[in-house]
């Protein structure tokens, strides 16, 4: 097997949130040995979330679990029990990284706070990923992705002007938060390599979302404008989604040259002279008229015809792809994005692959574990219990 | 306070990025303490054409670009803080030699040009790795460095639509929605920064750098991973559900008192459902058969939503959030940017940092959402002036003599203000 960038990194994953799971997903994909602690019996909460393989609700068949926990080792442990606490201390002593997503104060109340584990392993990087961080008035509050979309400024500006605003499509806010967790963890490992010191890294979901906007903050602080929703249109430019023969095409019609090339291609060169659409800003303001003017012409083309032809002219264009279309897309397939993995319960299926290509140390696509699949490896090989001990721990429900 | 080393202090990055995704990836590195040299075009920071109606791209204090627009553009300033600036025309042969000298003493090079540009400049990975085998080079064109679309160009908006996000988002009765915030570029930027840090970790052990090929599209599709696996597992494309959730109910955005004021509410368990009924003063709802269990609640969510909105619409959205959260129900006020800047949580955490930008003055900007107990940045430097560090880079860092630098200045290869802005 090719050596991976993080092959020597051992991660103790106590997180139960989607954000925490995405952070350790990235760690596992880049080669870290991630020990994921799950509740005995029910396992990780994502195991009970649909959709499920063939619509059959089963803890080994959740799409979210399969995606989020690929490449990790699953261990069951009753964490709040004295045995659970002792086991966490032992695993943390040997680990490079601990990732957790508990409500602030939870691990501390079990005697497993950073201040208690740091003396056992001063080189430990402890990454805490929560919706609001451990301080501030919202620290005890709960959040799902939609709540982070709302508080991070994404919903107010998302959707049509005259309608209820819209949330993001799925758990993107949690993934964004988890990605910050990954970045913080790796940066802390780099610091440790330089200084020998571990530390506590803290990521807030609300801040993770609030940090990323393009124009939102400065449009207000510089110009006093509070941005509202503007449908598919963006900022003050002429990029929006148009209907076409078999779907939709996203076009960016800014810049005089872009606009001329486009008008020629769709057979409407007269639009270039039309005062209503003279500048990119005009096209932004008069977008309804523009859409009406272009509709008959765009309806002559499929999204794929528009995409290919306009891209060859270097006009910014992109089809509105469905996941089904992406699974068959020549670009994704030429680059080997989709991967096939065999799973003991669901068999061979296609999964998303690497989010980035490290050419020397590539991402390793690996399947998600079954519940407690690595109990033997972790309890017996790593912690030195006998097979009989493990059977006893199972019987008592501690494992 | 001790002068503690910042987390990434000692890492030197050459930043050739433009627009958003690239500068964000590098801003994260810069905010964590890497020394970043922004390699800028001498023609300025061409975000905006600044004459009259044509100005659509930039954001300026009071809407006025002023005499030095390249110092006053807000988006550029926001993404390019904590950096050093070398303004150099890379199409000049002497500039390519300068860049190679810089690459020799740097750790990371990042660009988000279209795929052919760095090779055309003679600065592809083959060339740079021969000069410095420990160098990490991140390239992040829209569709990646290989494949039939490698030369295609997009803005981030378009990448997100291509990558499948728009199709899944928005109203059930309408076509695909492009996200108002265009979350595509941030996702590509986060993955770019992640990839660089991963390669740094590998270099710590092996001593080798490597080439990183990042496609915006693939990064974004990865952020739809559960939906892709769901499609493969069920054979059905996920429905565009608007603000509802495939499993949980209630799960929606409800109107509150005041203009365009909203709150999100999510119930994921029976316990939370009971708490919500109590909180809105209708404990009997918890015993109502229509809402007894998650699947029936889901079926009756139209009725549920009107009951809840009748309650929220009489109240302020902050009040609803605090009241429900105190009862253990997930609720969040839909904030606009003014409310975010005034938000007590973000203030308590010191999230917005004040940066005194020359030509603009001190203003709050989003800080780093990661807090390090060791090596946190304490001082936030503004975006540098164009070419502000030309002499530092050439003389202090590379040891060029005065004559060599003057030659580059005279030839216009390095500049300290855009040509035509001579006052």
Short mmCIF file of C-alpha atoms in Angstrom, two decimals, chain A residues 82-340:
data_model
loop_
_atom_site.label_atom_id
_atom_site.label_comp_id
_atom_site.label_asym_id
_atom_site.label_seq_id
_atom_site.Cartn_x
_atom_site.Cartn_y
_atom_site.Cartn_z
CA UNK A 82 -15.81 4.08 34.95
CA UNK A 83 -14.49 1.45 32.51
CA UNK A 84 -15.27 3.81 29.63
CA UNK A 85 -13.44 6.67 31.31
CA UNK A 86 -10.40 4.53 32.03
CA UNK A 87 -10.35 3.23 28.46
CA UNK A 88 -10.50 6.74 27.04
CA UNK A 89 -7.59 7.76 29.29
CA UNK A 90 -5.55 4.78 28.10
CA UNK A 91 -6.29 5.40 24.44
CA UNK A 92 -5.68 9.14 24.76
CA UNK A 93 -2.30 8.47 26.31
CA UNK A 94 -1.17 6.73 23.13
CA UNK A 95 -2.98 8.97 20.64
CA UNK A 96 -1.67 11.96 18.69
CA UNK A 97 -5.09 13.55 18.28
CA UNK A 98 -8.39 13.47 20.15
CA UNK A 99 -11.48 14.83 18.41
CA UNK A 100 -14.66 15.51 20.36
CA UNK A 101 -17.96 17.27 19.80
CA UNK A 102 -19.61 17.04 23.21
CA UNK A 103 -21.64 19.86 24.69
CA UNK A 104 -19.24 22.08 26.67
CA UNK A 105 -18.57 20.62 30.11
CA UNK A 106 -19.68 17.05 29.33
CA UNK A 107 -16.25 15.43 29.14
CA UNK A 108 -15.01 17.59 32.02
CA UNK A 109 -17.80 16.18 34.19
CA UNK A 110 -16.50 12.67 33.41
CA UNK A 111 -12.99 13.62 34.41
CA UNK A 112 -11.94 13.53 30.76
CA UNK A 113 -11.41 17.23 30.11
CA UNK A 114 -8.29 18.52 28.40
CA UNK A 115 -6.83 19.61 31.74
CA UNK A 116 -7.02 16.00 32.96
CA UNK A 117 -5.66 14.33 29.82
CA UNK A 118 -2.92 16.83 29.00
CA UNK A 119 -0.72 15.73 31.94
CA UNK A 120 -1.00 12.11 30.71
CA UNK A 121 0.01 13.09 27.17
CA UNK A 122 1.39 16.62 26.81
CA UNK A 123 1.88 16.11 23.06
CA UNK A 124 -1.81 15.41 22.51
CA UNK A 125 -3.68 17.63 20.05
CA UNK A 126 -7.20 17.92 21.43
CA UNK A 127 -9.70 19.20 18.89
CA UNK A 128 -13.09 20.32 20.11
CA UNK A 129 -15.73 20.93 17.45
CA UNK A 130 -19.03 22.38 18.65
CA UNK A 131 -21.73 24.67 17.24
CA UNK A 132 -20.71 27.71 19.31
CA UNK A 133 -17.43 26.95 21.08
CA UNK A 134 -17.02 26.53 24.83
CA UNK A 135 -17.65 30.15 25.82
CA UNK A 136 -20.19 32.88 25.21
CA UNK A 137 -23.94 33.06 25.85
CA UNK A 138 -24.87 30.48 23.18
CA UNK A 139 -22.35 27.87 24.38
CA UNK A 140 -25.07 25.66 25.92
CA UNK A 141 -27.32 25.94 22.85
CA UNK A 142 -27.81 23.18 20.31
CA UNK A 143 -27.62 23.51 16.54
CA UNK A 144 -28.16 21.52 13.40
CA UNK A 145 -26.88 22.52 9.97
CA UNK A 146 -29.87 24.75 9.27
CA UNK A 147 -29.27 26.66 12.52
CA UNK A 148 -25.63 27.24 11.54
CA UNK A 149 -26.78 28.37 8.08
CA UNK A 150 -29.09 30.87 9.83
CA UNK A 151 -26.63 32.25 12.38
CA UNK A 152 -23.73 32.25 9.93
CA UNK A 153 -25.55 34.56 7.53
CA UNK A 154 -26.33 32.07 4.74
CA UNK A 155 -30.12 31.87 4.94
CA UNK A 156 -30.97 35.56 4.98
CA UNK A 157 -29.32 35.97 1.59
CA UNK A 158 -30.46 32.64 0.11
CA UNK A 159 -33.57 32.29 -2.06
CA UNK A 160 -36.03 34.45 -3.97
CA UNK A 161 -36.66 38.09 -3.03
CA UNK A 162 -40.38 37.64 -2.47
CA UNK A 163 -40.38 34.28 -0.69
CA UNK A 164 -39.35 32.61 2.52
CA UNK A 165 -35.56 32.36 2.59
CA UNK A 166 -33.97 28.97 1.94
CA UNK A 167 -31.52 26.84 3.87
CA UNK A 168 -28.51 25.15 2.26
CA UNK A 169 -29.09 21.80 0.56
CA UNK A 170 -27.87 19.54 3.36
CA UNK A 171 -25.26 19.35 6.09
CA UNK A 172 -22.80 21.65 4.29
CA UNK A 173 -22.51 23.83 7.42
CA UNK A 174 -21.42 20.82 9.46
CA UNK A 175 -18.93 19.78 6.80
CA UNK A 176 -17.54 23.31 6.68
CA UNK A 177 -17.15 23.20 10.47
CA UNK A 178 -15.49 19.79 10.29
CA UNK A 179 -13.09 21.05 7.62
CA UNK A 180 -12.01 23.84 9.99
CA UNK A 181 -11.49 21.12 12.60
CA UNK A 182 -9.23 19.30 10.19
CA UNK A 183 -7.26 22.45 9.39
CA UNK A 184 -6.85 23.30 13.07
CA UNK A 185 -5.75 19.76 13.89
CA UNK A 186 -3.16 19.60 11.12
CA UNK A 187 -1.83 23.06 11.94
CA UNK A 188 -1.46 21.99 15.58
CA UNK A 189 0.42 18.86 14.47
CA UNK A 190 2.77 21.07 12.45
CA UNK A 191 3.29 23.24 15.54
CA UNK A 192 3.93 20.11 17.59
CA UNK A 193 6.52 18.92 15.08
CA UNK A 194 8.32 22.24 15.50
CA UNK A 195 7.98 22.60 19.28
CA UNK A 196 7.09 19.21 20.75
CA UNK A 197 3.99 20.71 22.33
CA UNK A 198 0.41 19.56 21.98
CA UNK A 199 -2.55 21.83 22.60
CA UNK A 200 -6.28 22.36 22.67
CA UNK A 201 -7.85 23.46 19.38
CA UNK A 202 -11.39 24.78 19.40
CA UNK A 203 -13.67 25.24 16.41
CA UNK A 204 -17.08 26.93 16.44
CA UNK A 205 -19.61 26.08 13.75
CA UNK A 206 -21.23 29.50 13.77
CA UNK A 207 -17.84 31.17 13.35
CA UNK A 208 -16.80 28.67 10.69
CA UNK A 209 -19.75 29.73 8.57
CA UNK A 210 -19.46 33.45 9.38
CA UNK A 211 -15.80 33.52 8.33
CA UNK A 212 -16.27 32.56 4.72
CA UNK A 213 -18.44 35.20 3.04
CA UNK A 214 -17.17 37.03 0.00
CA UNK A 215 -18.74 40.46 0.02
CA UNK A 216 -21.26 40.29 2.88
CA UNK A 217 -19.25 41.96 5.67
CA UNK A 218 -17.50 44.64 3.66
CA UNK A 219 -20.60 45.53 1.67
CA UNK A 220 -22.03 46.59 5.02
CA UNK A 221 -18.96 47.98 6.78
CA UNK A 222 -17.65 49.81 3.70
CA UNK A 223 -20.87 50.78 1.93
CA UNK A 224 -23.63 50.42 4.52
CA UNK A 225 -25.63 47.93 2.46
CA UNK A 226 -27.32 44.99 4.18
CA UNK A 227 -27.43 42.30 1.51
CA UNK A 228 -30.79 40.59 0.94
CA UNK A 229 -31.79 37.64 -1.20
CA UNK A 230 -31.60 37.97 -4.96
CA UNK A 231 -32.68 34.60 -6.34
CA UNK A 232 -30.03 33.02 -8.49
CA UNK A 233 -28.33 36.32 -9.16
CA UNK A 234 -25.16 37.13 -7.34
CA UNK A 235 -23.59 40.23 -5.87
CA UNK A 236 -23.98 42.96 -8.51
CA UNK A 237 -23.00 40.97 -11.53
CA UNK A 238 -24.78 39.15 -14.30
CA UNK A 239 -24.38 35.56 -13.25
CA UNK A 240 -27.55 33.53 -12.96
CA UNK A 241 -29.22 30.24 -13.88
CA UNK A 242 -31.29 30.09 -17.09
CA UNK A 243 -33.65 27.36 -18.24
CA UNK A 244 -32.72 25.54 -21.46
CA UNK A 245 -34.06 22.68 -23.54
CA UNK A 246 -33.50 19.83 -21.11
CA UNK A 247 -32.56 21.53 -17.87
CA UNK A 248 -30.71 24.56 -16.62
CA UNK A 249 -27.47 26.33 -17.38
CA UNK A 250 -25.56 28.68 -15.09
CA UNK A 251 -24.07 31.55 -17.07
CA UNK A 252 -21.83 34.40 -16.08
CA UNK A 253 -22.35 37.19 -18.58
CA UNK A 254 -20.11 39.87 -17.13
CA UNK A 255 -17.43 41.59 -19.16
CA UNK A 256 -18.04 43.09 -22.60
CA UNK A 257 -16.20 40.38 -24.51
CA UNK A 258 -17.96 37.54 -22.72
CA UNK A 259 -21.31 39.17 -23.42
CA UNK A 260 -20.62 39.69 -27.13
CA UNK A 261 -19.40 36.14 -27.67
CA UNK A 262 -22.45 34.83 -25.91
CA UNK A 263 -24.95 36.94 -27.87
CA UNK A 264 -23.34 35.86 -31.14
CA UNK A 265 -23.43 32.22 -30.16
CA UNK A 266 -27.14 32.19 -29.29
CA UNK A 267 -27.88 34.09 -32.50
CA UNK A 268 -28.95 37.36 -30.85
CA UNK A 269 -26.17 39.82 -31.71
CA UNK A 270 -28.72 42.67 -31.47
CA UNK A 271 -28.74 42.30 -27.66
CA UNK A 272 -25.24 43.78 -27.50
CA UNK A 273 -26.68 47.10 -28.67
CA UNK A 274 -29.69 46.90 -26.34
CA UNK A 275 -29.43 49.70 -23.75
CA UNK A 276 -31.24 47.62 -21.13
CA UNK A 277 -28.35 45.16 -21.11
CA UNK A 278 -25.39 47.40 -21.83
CA UNK A 279 -23.25 46.73 -18.77
CA UNK A 280 -22.95 43.77 -16.45
CA UNK A 281 -24.77 45.83 -13.81
CA UNK A 282 -27.59 46.59 -16.26
CA UNK A 283 -27.94 42.90 -16.94
CA UNK A 284 -28.10 42.32 -13.18
CA UNK A 285 -30.80 44.95 -12.65
CA UNK A 286 -32.88 44.01 -15.71
CA UNK A 287 -32.49 40.28 -15.32
CA UNK A 288 -36.18 39.44 -15.75
CA UNK A 289 -36.25 41.12 -19.14
CA UNK A 290 -32.96 39.49 -20.01
CA UNK A 291 -34.28 36.07 -19.10
CA UNK A 292 -37.41 36.67 -21.21
CA UNK A 293 -35.31 37.84 -24.15
CA UNK A 294 -32.99 34.85 -23.97
CA UNK A 295 -35.49 32.10 -23.20
CA UNK A 296 -36.49 31.21 -26.78
CA UNK A 297 -32.87 31.13 -27.91
CA UNK A 298 -31.66 29.05 -24.95
CA UNK A 299 -34.53 26.60 -25.36
CA UNK A 300 -32.94 25.52 -28.65
CA UNK A 301 -29.97 24.02 -26.85
CA UNK A 302 -29.43 21.27 -24.29
CA UNK A 303 -27.43 22.14 -21.19
CA UNK A 304 -24.58 19.99 -22.38
CA UNK A 305 -24.48 21.70 -25.82
CA UNK A 306 -24.42 25.11 -24.15
CA UNK A 307 -21.78 24.05 -21.65
CA UNK A 308 -19.39 22.61 -24.22
CA UNK A 309 -19.84 25.27 -26.89
CA UNK A 310 -19.68 28.26 -24.56
CA UNK A 311 -16.68 26.89 -22.68
CA UNK A 312 -14.85 26.49 -26.00
CA UNK A 313 -15.51 30.22 -26.51
CA UNK A 314 -14.29 30.81 -22.94
CA UNK A 315 -17.67 32.08 -21.84
CA UNK A 316 -18.25 31.06 -18.23
CA UNK A 317 -20.95 28.38 -18.25
CA UNK A 318 -21.91 25.33 -16.22
CA UNK A 319 -24.74 22.83 -16.46
CA UNK A 320 -27.00 22.35 -13.45
CA UNK A 321 -26.00 18.75 -12.91
CA UNK A 322 -27.87 16.16 -10.93
CA UNK A 323 -25.92 13.61 -8.92
CA UNK A 324 -26.99 11.02 -11.48
CA UNK A 325 -25.42 13.07 -14.28
CA UNK A 326 -22.27 13.59 -12.22
CA UNK A 327 -21.89 9.85 -11.78
CA UNK A 328 -21.59 9.62 -15.56
CA UNK A 329 -19.72 12.85 -16.20
CA UNK A 330 -16.64 12.42 -18.42
CA UNK A 331 -14.55 14.85 -16.37
CA UNK A 332 -15.27 13.20 -13.02
CA UNK A 333 -14.68 9.78 -14.54
CA UNK A 334 -11.49 10.73 -16.38
CA UNK A 335 -10.09 11.85 -13.03
CA UNK A 336 -11.33 8.78 -11.20
CA UNK A 337 -13.37 10.76 -8.69
CA UNK A 338 -15.98 8.07 -8.03
CA UNK A 339 -14.76 4.91 -6.36
CA UNK A 340 -16.22 1.46 -5.83
#
